[in-house]
Coordinates of C-alpha atoms in Angstrom, one line a residue:
X412 CA 10.9 -29.1 6.5
X413 CA 14.5 -29.7 5.4
X414 CA 13.2 -31.9 2.6
X415 CA 11.3 -28.9 1.1
X416 CA 14.3 -26.6 1.3
X417 CA 16.6 -29.3 -0.2
X418 CA 14.6 -31.2 -2.9
X419 CA 13.4 -28.0 -4.6
X420 CA 16.8 -26.4 -5.2
X421 CA 18.3 -29.7 -6.2
X422 CA 15.8 -29.7 -9.1
X423 CA 16.3 -26.0 -9.8
X424 CA 20.1 -26.4 -10.1
X425 CA 19.8 -29.2 -12.6
X426 CA 20.0 -32.3 -10.4
X427 CA 16.9 -33.9 -12.0
X428 CA 17.8 -37.5 -11.8
X429 CA 15.1 -38.4 -9.3
X430 CA 11.3 -38.8 -9.4
X431 CA 10.5 -35.2 -8.8
X432 CA 6.7 -35.7 -9.1
X433 CA 6.7 -38.3 -6.3
X434 CA 9.0 -36.0 -4.3
X435 CA 6.5 -33.1 -4.7
X436 CA 3.6 -35.4 -3.6
X437 CA 5.5 -36.2 -0.5
X438 CA 6.3 -32.6 0.3
X439 CA 2.7 -31.6 -0.2
X440 CA 1.6 -34.3 2.1
X441 CA 4.1 -33.1 4.7
X442 CA 2.9 -29.5 4.3
X443 CA -0.8 -30.4 4.5
X444 CA -1.0 -33.2 7.1
X445 CA -0.4 -32.6 10.8
X446 CA 2.5 -34.7 12.0
X447 CA 5.5 -34.3 14.3
X448 CA 7.4 -33.0 11.2
X449 CA 5.3 -29.9 11.2
X450 CA 3.4 -29.5 14.4
X451 CA 0.9 -26.6 14.5
X452 CA -0.1 -26.8 10.9
X453 CA -3.7 -26.1 11.9
X454 CA -2.7 -22.5 12.7
X455 CA -1.4 -21.7 9.3
X456 CA -4.8 -21.0 7.8
X457 CA -6.1 -19.1 10.9
X458 CA -4.7 -17.1 12.4
X459 CA -1.9 -17.4 9.9
X460 CA 1.0 -17.8 12.3
X461 CA 2.2 -20.0 15.2
X462 CA 0.7 -18.4 18.4
X463 CA 2.8 -17.9 21.5
X464 CA 0.0 -19.5 23.5
X465 CA -0.7 -22.3 20.9
X466 CA -0.7 -26.0 21.5
X467 CA 1.8 -28.1 19.6
X468 CA 1.7 -31.6 20.8
X469 CA 4.7 -33.8 21.8
X470 CA 7.8 -32.8 19.9
X471 CA 9.8 -31.2 17.2
X472 CA 8.4 -27.7 18.0
X473 CA 10.6 -24.7 18.4
X474 CA 9.9 -21.0 19.1
X475 CA 6.6 -20.0 17.4
X476 CA 7.7 -16.7 15.8
X477 CA 10.8 -18.2 14.3
X478 CA 8.9 -21.4 13.3
X479 CA 6.3 -19.3 11.4
X480 CA 9.2 -18.0 9.2
X481 CA 10.7 -21.5 8.9
X482 CA 7.3 -22.8 7.7
X483 CA 6.9 -19.9 5.3
X484 CA 10.3 -20.6 3.7
X485 CA 9.5 -24.3 3.4
X486 CA 6.1 -23.5 1.8
X487 CA 7.8 -21.3 -0.7
X488 CA 10.2 -24.1 -1.6
X489 CA 7.3 -26.4 -2.2
X490 CA 5.6 -23.8 -4.4
X491 CA 8.8 -23.3 -6.4
X492 CA 9.1 -27.1 -7.1
X493 CA 5.4 -27.2 -8.0
X494 CA 5.9 -24.3 -10.5
X495 CA 8.9 -26.1 -12.1
X496 CA 6.7 -29.2 -12.6
X497 CA 3.7 -27.3 -13.9
X498 CA 1.5 -27.9 -10.9
X499 CA -0.2 -24.5 -10.8
X500 CA -2.7 -25.4 -8.0
X501 CA 0.0 -26.4 -5.4
X502 CA 2.2 -23.6 -6.6
X503 CA -0.5 -21.0 -5.8
X504 CA -1.5 -22.7 -2.5
X505 CA 1.9 -22.7 -1.0
X506 CA 3.1 -19.4 -2.5
X507 CA 0.2 -17.7 -0.9
X508 CA 0.6 -19.5 2.4
X509 CA 4.3 -18.5 2.4
X510 CA 3.1 -14.9 2.8
X511 CA 2.3 -15.7 6.4
X512 CA 5.6 -14.1 7.3
X513 CA 3.7 -10.8 7.2
X514 CA 1.7 -11.9 10.2
X515 CA 4.7 -11.8 12.5
X516 CA 6.3 -8.6 11.4
X517 CA 4.9 -5.9 13.7
X518 CA 4.6 -2.7 11.6
X519 CA 5.1 -0.6 14.8
X520 CA 8.6 -2.0 15.2
X521 CA 9.5 -3.4 11.8
X522 CA 10.7 -6.5 13.5
X523 CA 9.6 -10.1 14.0
X524 CA 7.5 -10.5 17.1
X525 CA 5.5 -13.2 18.7
X526 CA 1.7 -13.0 18.8
X527 CA -1.0 -14.5 20.9
X528 CA -3.8 -16.5 19.3
X529 CA -6.2 -13.6 19.7
X530 CA -3.9 -11.5 17.5
X531 CA -2.3 -9.3 20.2
X532 CA 1.4 -9.0 20.3
X533 CA 3.2 -10.6 23.3
X534 CA 4.3 -7.9 25.7
X535 CA 7.8 -7.2 27.0
X536 CA 9.3 -7.4 23.6
X537 CA 13.1 -7.0 23.4
X538 CA 14.8 -7.5 19.9
X539 CA 17.8 -9.1 21.5
X540 CA 15.8 -11.7 23.5
X541 CA 15.6 -15.3 22.3
X542 CA 12.0 -15.7 23.6
X543 CA 9.9 -17.5 21.0
X544 CA 12.9 -17.8 18.6
X545 CA 15.3 -20.6 17.8
X546 CA 19.1 -20.1 18.0
X547 CA 18.7 -16.4 17.5
X548 CA 16.6 -13.4 18.4
X549 CA 14.3 -10.9 16.6
X550 CA 17.1 -9.0 15.1
X551 CA 18.4 -12.1 13.5
X552 CA 15.1 -13.6 12.4
X553 CA 13.6 -10.5 11.0
X554 CA 15.7 -11.0 7.8
X555 CA 14.5 -14.6 7.4
X556 CA 12.2 -13.9 4.4
X557 CA 14.6 -15.0 1.7
X558 CA 12.0 -15.4 -1.0
X559 CA 10.3 -11.9 -0.7
X560 CA 12.9 -9.4 0.5
X561 CA 11.3 -6.7 -1.5
X562 CA 8.1 -7.3 0.5
X563 CA 10.1 -7.3 3.7
X564 CA 11.7 -4.0 2.9
X565 CA 8.3 -2.5 2.2
X566 CA 6.9 -3.9 5.5
X567 CA 9.8 -2.2 7.3
X568 CA 9.2 1.2 5.7
X569 CA 11.3 1.0 2.5
X570 CA 14.7 0.2 1.3
X571 CA 16.5 2.7 3.5
X572 CA 14.9 1.3 6.6
X573 CA 15.9 -2.2 5.5
X574 CA 19.5 -1.1 4.8
X575 CA 19.7 0.5 8.3
X576 CA 18.3 -2.8 9.8
X577 CA 21.1 -4.8 8.1
X578 CA 23.7 -2.3 9.2
X579 CA 22.5 -2.8 12.8
X580 CA 22.2 -6.6 12.8
X581 CA 25.5 -7.0 11.1
X582 CA 27.5 -5.0 13.6
X583 CA 28.6 -8.4 14.9
X584 CA 29.3 -11.7 13.0
X585 CA 29.6 -13.7 16.2
X586 CA 26.3 -13.0 18.0
X587 CA 27.6 -10.3 20.3
X588 CA 24.8 -8.2 21.9
X589 CA 22.1 -10.1 20.0
X590 CA 23.4 -9.2 16.6
X591 CA 24.2 -11.7 13.7
X592 CA 25.9 -15.0 14.3
X593 CA 27.0 -15.8 10.8
X594 CA 28.5 -19.1 12.0
X595 CA 24.9 -20.4 12.4
X596 CA 22.1 -20.9 9.8
X597 CA 19.6 -18.3 10.9
X598 CA 22.1 -15.5 10.1
X599 CA 23.8 -16.8 6.9
X600 CA 21.5 -15.0 4.5
X601 CA 21.7 -11.6 6.1
X602 CA 24.9 -10.2 4.4
X603 CA 23.4 -10.9 0.9
X604 CA 20.3 -8.9 1.6
X605 CA 21.9 -5.6 0.7
X606 CA 21.6 -6.8 -2.9
X607 CA 17.9 -6.3 -2.5
X608 CA 18.1 -2.7 -1.1
X609 CA 20.2 -1.1 -3.8
X610 CA 23.4 -1.4 -1.8
X611 CA 25.3 -4.4 -3.3
X612 CA 28.6 -2.9 -2.4
X613 CA 27.7 -3.5 1.2
X614 CA 27.2 -7.1 0.5
X615 CA 30.6 -7.3 -1.2
X616 CA 32.4 -5.6 1.8
X617 CA 30.5 -7.4 4.5
X618 CA 30.9 -10.9 3.0
X619 CA 34.7 -10.3 2.7
X620 CA 34.9 -9.1 6.3
X621 CA 33.0 -12.2 7.4
X622 CA 35.4 -14.5 5.4
X623 CA 38.4 -12.8 7.0
X624 CA 37.1 -12.6 10.5
X625 CA 35.4 -15.9 11.4
X626 CA 37.1 -18.5 9.1
X627 CA 40.6 -19.6 9.7
X628 CA 43.0 -22.2 8.2
X629 CA 42.8 -24.5 11.2
X630 CA 40.9 -27.7 12.1
X631 CA 38.2 -25.6 13.9
X632 CA 38.3 -22.8 11.4
X633 CA 34.8 -23.3 10.0
X634 CA 33.2 -20.3 11.5
X635 CA 32.5 -21.4 15.1
X636 CA 33.8 -24.9 14.4
X637 CA 30.4 -26.4 13.8
X638 CA 29.9 -27.2 10.1
X639 CA 26.1 -27.9 10.7
X640 CA 25.8 -30.7 8.1
X641 CA 27.9 -28.8 5.6
X642 CA 26.0 -25.5 5.8
X643 CA 29.0 -23.4 6.9
X644 CA 31.5 -24.9 4.4
X645 CA 28.9 -24.5 1.6
X646 CA 28.4 -20.9 2.6
X647 CA 32.1 -20.3 2.3
X648 CA 32.4 -22.0 -1.1
X649 CA 29.5 -20.1 -2.5
X650 CA 30.8 -16.8 -1.1
X651 CA 34.3 -17.5 -2.5
X652 CA 32.8 -17.9 -5.9
X653 CA 31.1 -14.5 -5.4
X654 CA 27.5 -15.6 -5.2
X655 CA 24.9 -17.2 -2.9
X656 CA 21.6 -19.2 -3.3
X657 CA 19.5 -16.8 -1.3
X658 CA 16.1 -18.0 -2.5
X659 CA 15.3 -21.6 -1.6
X660 CA 13.7 -23.7 -4.3
X661 CA 15.1 -21.6 -7.2
X662 CA 18.4 -21.2 -9.0
X663 CA 18.5 -17.5 -8.2
X664 CA 21.9 -16.4 -7.1
X665 CA 22.6 -13.1 -5.2
X666 CA 26.0 -11.7 -6.2
X667 CA 28.9 -10.7 -4.0
X668 CA 32.5 -10.8 -5.4
X669 CA 34.9 -13.7 -6.1
X670 CA 38.0 -14.3 -4.1
X671 CA 39.9 -15.9 -7.0
X672 CA 41.1 -14.7 -10.3
X673 CA 39.3 -17.6 -11.9
X674 CA 37.0 -20.5 -10.9
X675 CA 35.5 -23.0 -13.3
X676 CA 32.5 -25.0 -12.2
X677 CA 31.4 -28.1 -14.1
X678 CA 27.6 -28.3 -14.2
X679 CA 25.2 -31.2 -14.2
X680 CA 24.3 -30.3 -17.8
X681 CA 27.8 -30.8 -18.9
X682 CA 28.4 -27.1 -19.4
X683 CA 30.8 -24.9 -17.3
X684 CA 30.3 -21.8 -15.4
X685 CA 33.5 -19.7 -15.4
X686 CA 33.9 -16.9 -12.9
X687 CA 36.7 -14.5 -13.5
X688 CA 37.8 -12.0 -10.8
X689 CA 40.0 -9.5 -12.5
X690 CA 42.0 -7.7 -9.8
X691 CA 40.9 -10.2 -7.1
X692 CA 42.7 -9.7 -3.8
X693 CA 41.7 -9.9 -0.2
X694 CA 41.5 -6.1 0.1
X695 CA 39.7 -5.7 -3.3
X696 CA 36.1 -7.1 -2.7
X697 CA 34.3 -4.3 -4.5
X698 CA 32.8 -4.8 -8.0
X699 CA 33.6 -2.0 -10.4
X700 CA 31.9 -3.6 -13.4
X701 CA 30.8 -7.0 -14.7
X702 CA 30.0 -8.8 -17.9
X703 CA 28.2 -11.9 -18.9
X704 CA 29.4 -13.7 -21.9
X705 CA 31.1 -10.5 -23.0
X706 CA 28.0 -8.2 -22.6
X707 CA 27.7 -5.7 -19.8
X708 CA 26.0 -7.0 -16.6
X709 CA 24.7 -4.4 -14.2
X710 CA 22.5 -6.6 -11.9
X711 CA 23.1 -7.9 -8.3
X712 CA 22.1 -11.4 -9.3
X713 CA 23.5 -14.0 -11.6
X714 CA 22.0 -14.4 -15.1
X715 CA 19.3 -16.9 -15.6
X716 CA 20.7 -20.2 -16.7
X717 CA 24.2 -19.5 -15.2
X718 CA 24.1 -22.7 -13.1
X719 CA 22.1 -24.8 -15.5
X720 CA 23.6 -24.0 -18.9
X721 CA 26.7 -22.1 -17.9
X722 CA 28.6 -19.2 -19.3
X723 CA 31.3 -16.7 -18.3
X724 CA 30.8 -14.1 -15.6
X725 CA 33.6 -11.5 -15.5
X726 CA 34.1 -9.2 -12.6
X727 CA 36.4 -6.2 -12.4
X728 CA 37.3 -5.7 -8.8
X729 CA 38.8 -2.8 -6.7
X730 CA 39.6 -1.7 -3.2
X731 CA 37.0 1.1 -3.2
X732 CA 33.3 0.6 -3.2
X733 CA 31.5 1.5 -6.4
X734 CA 28.2 2.8 -5.0
X735 CA 26.5 3.0 -8.4
X736 CA 27.0 -0.5 -9.7
X737 CA 23.7 -2.6 -9.7
X738 CA 21.9 -0.2 -7.5
X739 CA 18.7 0.3 -9.5
X740 CA 15.5 -1.3 -8.2
X741 CA 15.4 -3.4 -11.3
X742 CA 18.9 -4.7 -10.6
X743 CA 17.8 -6.4 -7.4
X744 CA 17.4 -10.2 -7.3
X745 CA 13.8 -11.5 -7.8
X746 CA 11.3 -11.5 -4.9
X747 CA 8.2 -13.6 -4.9
X748 CA 4.9 -12.3 -3.4
X749 CA 1.6 -14.1 -3.6
X750 CA -2.1 -13.2 -3.7
X751 CA -2.2 -11.3 -0.4
X752 CA -1.9 -7.5 -1.0
X753 CA 0.7 -5.7 1.0
X754 CA -0.6 -3.2 3.6
X755 CA 0.7 0.3 3.5
X756 CA 4.3 0.8 4.6
X757 CA 4.7 2.1 8.2
X758 CA 5.6 5.8 8.7
X759 CA 9.3 5.4 9.4
X760 CA 12.3 7.8 9.1
X761 CA 14.3 10.5 11.0
X762 CA 12.7 13.1 13.2
X763 CA 14.6 16.4 12.7
X764 CA 14.8 19.4 15.1
X765 CA 13.9 23.0 14.2
X766 CA 16.9 24.1 16.3
X767 CA 19.1 22.9 13.5
X768 CA 18.3 21.0 10.3
X769 CA 21.4 18.9 11.0
X770 CA 20.1 17.6 14.4
X771 CA 17.9 14.5 14.7
X772 CA 16.2 12.6 17.5
X773 CA 18.6 9.8 18.4
X774 CA 18.8 6.7 20.6
X775 CA 22.1 7.0 22.3
X776 CA 24.6 4.4 21.1
X777 CA 21.8 2.6 19.2
X778 CA 21.1 0.8 22.5
X779 CA 18.1 -1.4 23.0
X780 CA 18.5 -1.4 26.8
X781 CA 15.7 0.1 28.9
X782 CA 16.6 3.6 30.0
X783 CA 18.8 4.4 27.0
X784 CA 18.9 8.2 26.6
X785 CA 16.9 9.8 23.8
X786 CA 19.0 12.8 22.7
X787 CA 19.7 15.2 19.9
X788 CA 22.5 14.1 17.6
X789 CA 23.9 14.9 14.2
X790 CA 21.7 13.3 11.6
X791 CA 23.6 10.3 10.4
X792 CA 21.2 8.0 8.6
X793 CA 21.5 5.1 11.1
X794 CA 18.9 2.8 12.6
X795 CA 19.1 4.7 15.9
X796 CA 17.4 7.6 14.0
X797 CA 14.7 5.5 12.2
X798 CA 11.6 6.3 14.2
X799 CA 8.2 4.8 13.4
X800 CA 5.1 6.8 14.1
X801 CA 2.9 3.9 15.0
X802 CA -0.9 3.6 14.6
X803 CA -1.2 3.0 18.4
X804 CA 0.2 6.4 19.3
X805 CA 3.7 5.2 20.2
X806 CA 6.9 6.4 18.6
X807 CA 9.5 3.6 18.2
X808 CA 13.0 2.7 17.2
X809 CA 14.9 -0.5 17.5
X810 CA 11.8 -2.3 18.9
X811 CA 11.5 0.0 21.9
X812 CA 9.3 3.0 22.7
X813 CA 9.9 6.8 23.3
X814 CA 9.1 7.0 27.0
X815 CA 8.8 9.6 29.8
X816 CA 11.0 8.4 32.6
X817 CA 9.1 6.8 35.5
X818 CA 5.8 8.0 33.9
X819 CA 6.7 11.6 34.9
X820 CA 4.3 14.4 34.2
X821 CA 6.3 17.4 35.3
X822 CA 8.6 19.8 33.6
X823 CA 12.1 18.4 33.2
X824 CA 11.0 14.7 33.1
X825 CA 13.7 13.1 31.0
X826 CA 12.9 11.1 27.9
X827 CA 14.3 7.7 27.3
X828 CA 13.8 4.4 25.3
X829 CA 11.9 1.7 27.1
X830 CA 10.2 -1.6 26.5
X831 CA 6.8 -0.8 25.0
X832 CA 4.2 -1.3 27.7
X833 CA 1.0 0.5 26.6
X834 CA 1.3 3.2 29.3
X835 CA 0.5 6.9 28.9
X836 CA 4.2 7.6 29.3
X837 CA 4.6 6.2 25.8
X838 CA 1.7 8.0 24.0
X839 CA 2.4 10.9 21.7
X840 CA 0.3 13.0 19.4
X841 CA 1.0 15.8 16.9
X842 CA 0.4 19.2 18.5
X843 CA 0.6 22.9 17.3
X844 CA 3.8 24.3 15.7
X845 CA 5.3 20.9 15.0
X846 CA 5.2 19.7 18.6
X847 CA 4.9 16.2 19.9
X848 CA 2.6 16.1 22.9
X849 CA 2.5 13.5 25.6
X850 CA -1.3 13.4 26.4
X851 CA -0.8 12.0 29.9
X852 CA 1.2 15.0 31.0
X853 CA 0.0 17.6 28.4
X854 CA 3.7 18.5 28.0
X855 CA 5.8 18.6 24.9
X856 CA 8.9 16.8 23.8
X857 CA 11.6 19.5 24.4
X858 CA 15.3 20.1 23.6
X859 CA 16.4 21.8 26.9
X860 CA 17.4 25.4 26.3
X861 CA 17.2 24.9 22.5
X862 CA 20.6 23.2 22.8
X863 CA 22.5 22.4 19.6
X864 CA 25.0 20.3 21.6
X865 CA 25.1 16.7 20.6
X866 CA 24.0 14.1 23.2
X867 CA 21.7 16.6 25.0
X868 CA 19.0 14.4 26.5
X869 CA 15.5 15.4 25.7
X870 CA 12.8 16.2 28.3
X871 CA 9.1 17.0 28.8
X872 CA 8.3 20.7 29.1
X873 CA 5.3 23.1 29.0
X874 CA 4.3 23.5 25.4
X875 CA 5.5 26.9 24.2
X876 CA 5.7 26.8 20.4
X877 CA 9.5 27.3 20.4
X878 CA 12.0 25.8 18.0
X879 CA 13.1 23.5 20.9
X880 CA 9.7 21.8 20.5
X881 CA 9.3 21.9 16.8
X882 CA 10.0 18.4 15.2
X883 CA 9.6 17.3 11.6
X884 CA 8.4 13.8 11.7
X885 CA 8.6 11.2 8.8
X886 CA 6.2 11.9 6.0
X887 CA 3.2 9.6 6.1
X888 CA 2.8 7.3 3.2
X889 CA 0.0 8.3 0.8
X890 CA -3.2 7.7 2.7
X891 CA -5.4 4.9 1.4
X892 CA -8.7 6.3 2.5
X893 CA -12.2 6.3 0.9
X894 CA -15.0 4.0 0.0
X895 CA -14.9 0.2 0.2
X896 CA -17.1 -0.8 -2.8
X897 CA -19.1 -4.0 -2.8
X898 CA -18.7 -6.6 -5.5
X899 CA -22.4 -7.2 -5.8
X900 CA -23.0 -3.6 -6.9
X901 CA -20.7 -0.7 -7.6
X902 CA -23.4 1.6 -6.0
X903 CA -23.1 -0.1 -2.6
X904 CA -20.3 0.5 -0.1
X905 CA -19.3 -0.7 3.4
X906 CA -21.0 1.7 5.8
X907 CA -21.0 2.5 9.5
X908 CA -24.7 2.6 10.3
X909 CA -25.9 6.1 11.0
X910 CA -22.4 7.5 11.1
X911 CA -22.1 6.4 14.8
X912 CA -18.8 5.9 16.5
X913 CA -20.1 3.9 19.5
X914 CA -18.7 0.4 20.2
X915 CA -20.9 -2.3 18.6
X916 CA -22.4 -0.1 16.0
X917 CA -23.4 -2.2 13.0
X918 CA -21.4 -2.2 9.8
X919 CA -23.6 -2.7 6.7
X920 CA -23.9 -2.1 2.9
X921 CA -25.4 1.2 2.0
X922 CA -25.6 3.4 -1.0
X923 CA -22.1 4.9 -1.7
X924 CA -21.6 8.4 -0.5
X925 CA -18.9 10.8 0.7
X926 CA -19.7 10.8 4.5
X927 CA -17.2 9.8 7.2
X928 CA -19.3 6.7 7.7
X929 CA -17.8 5.3 4.5
X930 CA -14.3 6.8 4.7
X931 CA -12.3 3.8 5.5
X932 CA -8.5 3.9 6.0
X933 CA -6.3 0.9 5.2
X934 CA -3.8 1.1 8.0
X935 CA -0.3 -0.4 8.2
X936 CA -1.3 -2.6 11.1
X937 CA -3.8 -4.6 9.1
X938 CA -6.9 -2.8 10.4
X939 CA -9.6 -1.0 8.5
X940 CA -10.6 2.2 10.3
X941 CA -13.5 4.7 10.2
X942 CA -14.4 7.5 12.6
X943 CA -11.3 6.6 14.7
X944 CA -12.5 3.0 15.3
X945 CA -11.9 -0.4 13.7
X946 CA -13.9 -2.9 11.6
X947 CA -14.4 -5.7 14.1
X948 CA -15.8 -9.2 14.3
X949 CA -18.5 -9.3 17.0
X950 CA -17.1 -11.0 20.2
X951 CA -14.0 -12.1 18.2
X952 CA -16.2 -14.6 16.5
X953 CA -14.7 -17.3 14.3
X954 CA -17.8 -18.9 12.8
X955 CA -20.0 -18.4 9.8
X956 CA -22.5 -15.6 10.4
X957 CA -20.4 -13.6 12.9
X958 CA -21.7 -10.1 12.5
X959 CA -19.6 -7.0 11.7
X960 CA -19.4 -3.9 13.9
X961 CA -17.3 -0.9 14.6
X962 CA -15.2 -1.1 17.8
X963 CA -12.4 0.7 19.6
X964 CA -9.2 -0.4 18.0
X965 CA -7.6 -2.9 20.4
X966 CA -4.9 -4.9 18.5
X967 CA -6.8 -8.2 18.5
X968 CA -7.2 -10.6 15.6
X969 CA -10.9 -9.7 15.4
X970 CA -9.7 -6.5 13.7
X971 CA -7.0 -7.9 11.4
X972 CA -7.8 -8.0 7.7
X973 CA -5.7 -9.3 4.8
X974 CA -6.7 -8.1 1.3
X975 CA -6.1 -10.4 -1.6
X976 CA -5.4 -9.6 -5.2
X977 CA -8.7 -11.3 -6.1
X978 CA -10.6 -8.8 -3.9
X979 CA -11.3 -10.7 -0.7
X980 CA -10.9 -9.3 2.8
X981 CA -9.8 -12.2 5.0
X982 CA -10.1 -12.0 8.7
X983 CA -6.8 -13.6 9.9
X984 CA -8.1 -14.6 13.3
X985 CA -10.9 -16.8 11.8
X986 CA -9.7 -17.4 8.3
X987 CA -13.2 -16.3 7.1
X988 CA -14.0 -13.6 4.6
X989 CA -16.0 -10.4 4.9
X990 CA -19.3 -11.3 3.3
X991 CA -22.5 -9.6 2.1
X992 CA -25.2 -12.2 3.2
X993 CA -26.8 -13.9 0.1
X994 CA -25.2 -11.2 -2.1
X995 CA -27.9 -8.8 -0.9
X996 CA -28.3 -5.5 -2.7
X997 CA -30.6 -4.2 0.0
X998 CA -29.2 -1.1 1.8
X999 CA -28.9 -1.7 5.5
X1000 CA -27.9 -5.4 5.2
X1001 CA -25.4 -6.1 8.0
X1002 CA -22.1 -7.7 6.9
X1003 CA -20.8 -10.9 8.4
X1004 CA -17.9 -13.4 8.3
X1005 CA -18.3 -16.5 6.1
X1006 CA -16.3 -19.2 4.5
X1007 CA -14.3 -17.8 1.7
X1008 CA -15.8 -18.9 -1.6
X1009 CA -14.8 -16.4 -4.3
X1010 CA -18.3 -15.1 -4.9
X1011 CA -19.2 -11.5 -5.6
X1012 CA -20.6 -11.3 -2.1
X1013 CA -16.9 -11.4 -0.9
X1014 CA -15.4 -9.1 -3.4
X1015 CA -14.4 -5.6 -2.2
X1016 CA -12.6 -2.8 -3.9
X1017 CA -10.4 -0.9 -1.4
X1018 CA -9.4 2.7 -1.7
X1019 CA -6.2 3.1 -3.8

């Protein structure tokens, strides 16, 4: 995989003195032929990730969740080289396959998690555990989507949630408590990702702090003393210039701030790139303004051609953050999605108390340890107050679940954070007067005595409609609910036969109408839902002709669907498409899975 990530950027940066076409052929062979270089390639088409319980052969295999992301990055690099060489077929194939990163981001947690082959998430998840990871944990690896950070932010619930994630993982630069270890490759891209969330000043300040804290002028002063084939020294050189090649296979450069008043780089083209740092000093990492060849530059990335043709990039630097420079969405470095259509963003944000608008539901100390108190605390915009209202009835922050201690069902049961386990102690539903009801106990989430004292731990208590039980939860993204229209005829829609909600009820094409049998919701977890149940492949079938049915939502791959820009609905578990047999226009024809073929029988228009 290193070959993909190296050959493509060589070419992009102007080192073209090699047979790039032959190199691309070799990279495509490596990416499409099962060898010990890329064990588990058979899983990339279906289910679209490396399963926790997969079989990988003899060697060269690492943690499946992390490896899925590594393979996606390598695939993107192949696609970038193919694009540069005019090979549109391979560019499309590997750009689309690179989007497999979405299959290991759990929308309920917003973090990378490992999955079983049947589509279920592996239990006992802890974001600080290295299980199924490589030289890191979920906190570290969640940011490893360097080619589509706009997509990652959307998958986490938006730019604010992404910024809060970065604030959390970058609490440490040395791996303390499971946070970033910037002296090792899996973490080195993280500080640059603020450029993609509208907060480039955080990149500038964080990169300078890293430079000052983990590099020293001593023989072992390269981060942790391990140069990792030049990766660490290269990171320092790039960061000292005030830029970083975040996106493999391209010449895209995310901007930080230069350490020197001037640096001149001689380029392969014979041109020069001059970087001027006006006011550069160790305590002045913040960009106040910038120009490119004398014209104003208000983007968090280097101009196109900067490292191929050259030019002059001037920074004016200061000791205070300019929180307005290069913060517009259009100022972010490029991101690269493919044909798969992003599912809706999860419902993520603060939960505020009616006792006081300035009080929020809070995980004490931003701890990920089981038993951490869930309390009221002044709203502070941190990740400890980013709660996700998940489709499975849980309420989550930092990868853990809002939980009634010891499964308690009596008044006064304390509320805590705990590893998600599917129990009734972690189920919550909206009740009257803004309440959050735990169905197992029929009690409400309660602020004892309507306390306005910070750090008051919450409890369960008899629902009473008081301000102590009135919570404003994050607004739900605009619902994508309505008809799923067939490609064979705009008058036919996907339909739950006879409007029945029983498990196993057939799903068919039928004349479009406005009944609940045709009101399908595109959910953030990749399911399509009607009447409270999910579109499901019968018996989790993975062969042509597997029939479609409605079934209780259960988190398996039989209910996972990926929409493409070309109108297909791909079942990730099987790699097959939702299909109208023989392009039938007969109402009542039951739908099936079938090999994806691009025909109108497999084209579906989802609700917008």
